[in-house]
Amino acid sequence: MDPGSSKTMEVAALGRPFSLGMLYDCRQDSLIPGITLWDCEDLGKSTRQRPSPNSEFDIVASESIEDKSSALNVEASLRASFLSGLVQVGGSAKYLNDKKTSKNQARVTLKYKTTTKFQELSMDHLGAGKVRHPDVFEKGLATHVVTGILYGAQAFFIFDREVCSEEDHHDVEGNLKVIIEKIPALAVKGKGALELEEKDISNVEKFSCKFHGDFSLKQNPASFQEAVQVCKSLPELLGADGENAVPVKIWLLPLTAIDSSAARLVCQISIRLVQESQSVLEDLSELEMRCNDVLRTTPAQQFPQISKNIKTFKEMSSVFRLEFQQSLAKTLPSIRGGGEEEAVLAEILKRGRSSPFNSERLNEWMDCKEKEIYTLMSVTDTMKNLIIVKSENHLYKEIQKAKHAVCFVFTSLGSDEPFLLDLTNYLRKNPEPETSQDPRILEKEQWYASREIVNSMRAKAKLFSDFAAANQENKNIKFLIAAIANETQRGSSIYLYEGGFTVSENFELPSKPEDVTLSNTNHNSVTLKIDPPKSGAENITSYSVEYCVRGEEGWKQQTATKAGEVTVGNLSPNTEYMFRCRAVTSVGVGPANEVSDPIKTSPEKPEVRPNQSKISTSLNSTPEPSTTKLSLTDTLKKKSKKISSASPSVYQLPLKKERMNINGCRGFSFGKESMKENRTVMLLGATGSGKSTLINGMINYILGVNWNDSLRFKIIDEVQTRSQAESQTSEVTVYKIYHQDGFMIDYSLTLIDTPGFGDTRGIKRDREIVDQLRNLFSSERGVREIDAVGFVVQAALARLTTSQKYIFDSVLSIFGKDIEENIRILVTFSDGQPPPLLEAIKAADVPCPKTKEGQLNHCKFNNSAWFADNKSPTADMGEGGEAESFGKMFWNMGAMSMKRFFTAVNLMDTKSLTLTKEVLTERQQLETSVEGLQKQVKVGLAKLEEIKETTEKLKEHEAEINRNKDFTFEVNIIKPFQIHQTGGGYLFNCQQCDFTCHDNCFCTADKDKIKCSAVGPDGYCRVCPGKCIWSVHFNQKYKWEYRNVTETKTVEELKKKYDIAKVAKSPLEALIKKLNAEYDEVQAEVQRLMDESTRCINRLKEIALRPNPLFSPEYIDMLIEGEKSEAKPGWMTRVQTLMEMKGKAQIIARVEGGETLLQRNTEQTKQTTDKKTSLGLKIWNYVTGK
């Protein structure tokens, strides 16, 4: 709306008491009661009314301010007043204030709207002389008068349902929406019961309902069934003649249309600033929900130190919100009235972004707190059913109740929070410190960010839990959990109390004896060998050896003063006994190590007579009983699924699927979570290089499988569902292999299996893999650090073909330079000789660590040996024996390489993937900028041609144009067309510019579009001409393509379009200048995108391990020639994709070379100042013919 025009404007009533003739101040968005321009009698005579019946239902599934405002037809300006608190809403509009309190809340809203009549003032009384109270204009209290009102009513039924951790939020909300959508059909029919399936009936019982409406109800509905009944009765509640209807929409006429001296609305607040203000408040609301959710967690309720900081943080965020709204409420009327410029509001927003209350920094602090809580939960979960005391007074009370008290103490929960101090200083208007605290830096200093501290804490928690379980029958010991600040014991410690006083602040509890093995048996005794525990040895006073007859109850006990061999006597002959052993301390006993199999004593010793020489024979023939402990492989064999009965048999290991919720990734775990340190290894390589088989080989090595064993294990079942030319792995798969006794490595291992690069699906598939890895590295549940990157390659490659070199370069270009020392070449299909491949890798200058002798650090394997037949009937004869000897040789070679590799992994420095994630982000940003450049250059060239053609025709027909204002001529312009896409991928389209800003966006949901690489850190698109806010971009099935079309235009149309004054000395010259200025704007936008691309290129040079091969036109030419010469199936499609990539690569090469992508010819060249402003929508609308 043009504020200076005499046109009426429409506003939503929002429950405010409007009436015809009432005055309204659009600067404050407030009603002016008690003052009118006309008397009531005049208004009554000039009122016209007509019926306007209409009713509709709608579903509102979004909780954004934008969507809720849209449901109430609230435009941007009124929305700004509501956000600032200038407008107090009532009736159905209270829906705007109703916000979710938890992110675990699924919400769907049913909207009902009905209209009854429209009243308006006739125009015959609007003249200046007909106003009864002209003094209103002099006072300047109002800017508009109400001239029309649409009556009706609205109602919002808000249905909420709590989503538990096992449920998918999206699924719950979808099911909720399906059920709610059935209500309007019932309300329209007005009879019958709502037909629901049995599962739906149980679901609706979990719904709660809130009602906001313009109807007078005896009681608001609180449940689904009550909501249905109210919904059916709404039409009746309006009254037979609609007498209970209220204003829902208002028409306002500017007072300047009646008297030019009246106060006026000078300007409206720009949509961009309204949306930015809205984003600030929405971010704070999201943060409030996060705080609420955290305060509901068990650790926050158990430990006041946690909840205190969260509540303080929440309160300060609320204070900042209030101050921000007060600033808006003060500034908005002043801008609208012309007292201040919009720059004042922009400065308020800028000040907020640069303050500690910046949304990103607030969320980073909450991320830290959530990590602390999740770590606490994982630790306390191992100590279930133990008392947690909330204060030191409570602790003192509890330790008086028993002789001894053992307390697991969290020692770092009460540590200082410098970031909270920053927030406090900002609100108090104290000077900020020179270096404001960054939550990300602070997180590194926190206890939960230290792997060493957390691993130690978990180990202590396990010992504490085991110790408590072993002594649960002992009433003289109390087991407690508390939080006590102690800087000398960072993270956690175990306190020992005796008689109510502290004995030790670092008491080391004993673990179970490391091993208990059988040394000897006879007919009445058993000798056991006890290995001391790894933990708590200095506090052990003795050992308790416990035994009982197998199948019977009642354990007997024998004490041993020290570890070593212990003989248990007085046993019955030829009897099976169960044994267990535990450490004893002055406080209590430790957990027991049970001998897994029963031990049987010998038969009773026979009577011996003199001179009976057969005695020795008899004694010698008596077998000595032995016990056999099942090996790890035998144990796993029982738990695994047999998938092949060949020789050797093959078993599929039991895996537990992990819930990752990362697009393109999946996760599995093997075994129970261990306290052992974890190492992470990623395997990458070309399709067919043998990654999956190698991972299966690694598993067999880790589990201790030998060549002669009759079984093998698989963690990956390589079902041949695709051709050998395509990767058998379609998703990035994360295997968490928890350490178990019997492993050949002394740590837990996370293995990341990636799809193969360079299969027949071409570079599009390779780019998908890169997107999958970016998702994995960026997600909260993803991978944040890595210990080794294994590059799997085939040994036989004597030289690298173009496609093979492309695979090397593609894989290496993913990583940051800090990963170079952690790369290892894993050579498959090796015959034991030095692989020819190594020379090819050296020649290609592939970055990889070298040995002292200058050789590439590599490991050799032959995948054929891992599952080869080791029991051939011809094993000792001719070729069969030779085959076995080769198989065994390759097995041993692989086992030695495995040992060397996993030893090296344990010695490598763990590397954060922060730099690698930045490489992937910069690559994506560069590709997005180049996509925008391609389109903008096309627009600019078309604009240049249009200017040239228009200028020539205007000059050619100047005389005729001056005589005839309707003179027409044809000109080529560029217009947008929708091109529907049939393939996969997500298209990021701007709804305001009709522009495709990102062709292959990895963000699948519209609500996540702010994460798209086309969107800048300020939330505005970097690519579309209008630089629009991210929220007006959506995923759609079509992309916008711009084509040249011929249109007929008149000079008058162009003058009007460009606001060329009739009094201009030379209108045609002015018009040509305007067209030239438009081109300058296009060129400025191209330059901005070039600058952004140059920044990405330079940053990638600094941080990337290898340049992306697809950024080089020459490289792509070689790939195209390679595809043509090899002519493998699908080569034509792949060549077409490479040609598309070449266009982008050429743009990158020109930008890198500093070329100008748009340039006029000599005649049209003119000097321009530093116009770095973005391409305005007004100019873009003309360029696209809108």
PDB file of C-alpha atoms in Angstrom, residues 950 953-954 960-962 964-971 1046-1058 1068 1071:
ATOM      1  CA  THR A 950      15.478  -0.718 -27.686  1.00  0.00           C
ATOM      2  CA  LYS A 953      14.592   1.601 -32.306  1.00  0.00           C
ATOM      3  CA  LEU A 954      13.941   4.611 -30.083  1.00  0.00           C
ATOM      4  CA  GLU A 960       7.398   9.583 -34.950  1.00  0.00           C
ATOM      5  CA  ILE A 961       7.477   8.784 -31.248  1.00  0.00           C
ATOM      6  CA  ASN A 962       7.299  12.470 -30.380  1.00  0.00           C
ATOM      7  CA  ASN A 964       2.467   9.606 -31.452  1.00  0.00           C
ATOM      8  CA  LYS A 965       2.598   8.565 -27.783  1.00  0.00           C
ATOM      9  CA  ASP A 966       1.017   5.208 -28.661  1.00  0.00           C
ATOM     10  CA  PHE A 967       3.763   4.297 -31.097  1.00  0.00           C
ATOM     11  CA  THR A 968       4.555   0.574 -30.669  1.00  0.00           C
ATOM     12  CA  PHE A 969       7.635  -1.496 -31.360  1.00  0.00           C
ATOM     13  CA  GLU A 970       8.742  -5.072 -30.757  1.00  0.00           C
ATOM     14  CA  VAL A 971      11.532  -5.920 -28.359  1.00  0.00           C
ATOM     15  CA  THR A1046       9.247 -11.003 -28.312  1.00  0.00           C
ATOM     16  CA  GLU A1047       6.770  -8.489 -26.910  1.00  0.00           C
ATOM     17  CA  THR A1048       5.157  -5.340 -28.272  1.00  0.00           C
ATOM     18  CA  LYS A1049       5.583  -2.242 -26.113  1.00  0.00           C
ATOM     19  CA  THR A1050       4.809   1.461 -26.323  1.00  0.00           C
ATOM     20  CA  VAL A1051       7.117   4.232 -25.203  1.00  0.00           C
ATOM     21  CA  GLU A1052       4.442   5.466 -22.814  1.00  0.00           C
ATOM     22  CA  GLU A1053       4.406   2.067 -21.111  1.00  0.00           C
ATOM     23  CA  LEU A1054       8.162   2.233 -20.632  1.00  0.00           C
ATOM     24  CA  LYS A1055       7.994   5.812 -19.334  1.00  0.00           C
ATOM     25  CA  LYS A1056       5.288   4.892 -16.869  1.00  0.00           C
ATOM     26  CA  LYS A1057       7.195   1.771 -15.836  1.00  0.00           C
ATOM     27  CA  TYR A1058      10.313   3.804 -15.102  1.00  0.00           C
ATOM     28  CA  LEU A1068      13.794   9.347 -24.580  1.00  0.00           C
ATOM     29  CA  LEU A1071      14.459   6.371 -20.625  1.00  0.00           C
TER      30      LEU A1071
END
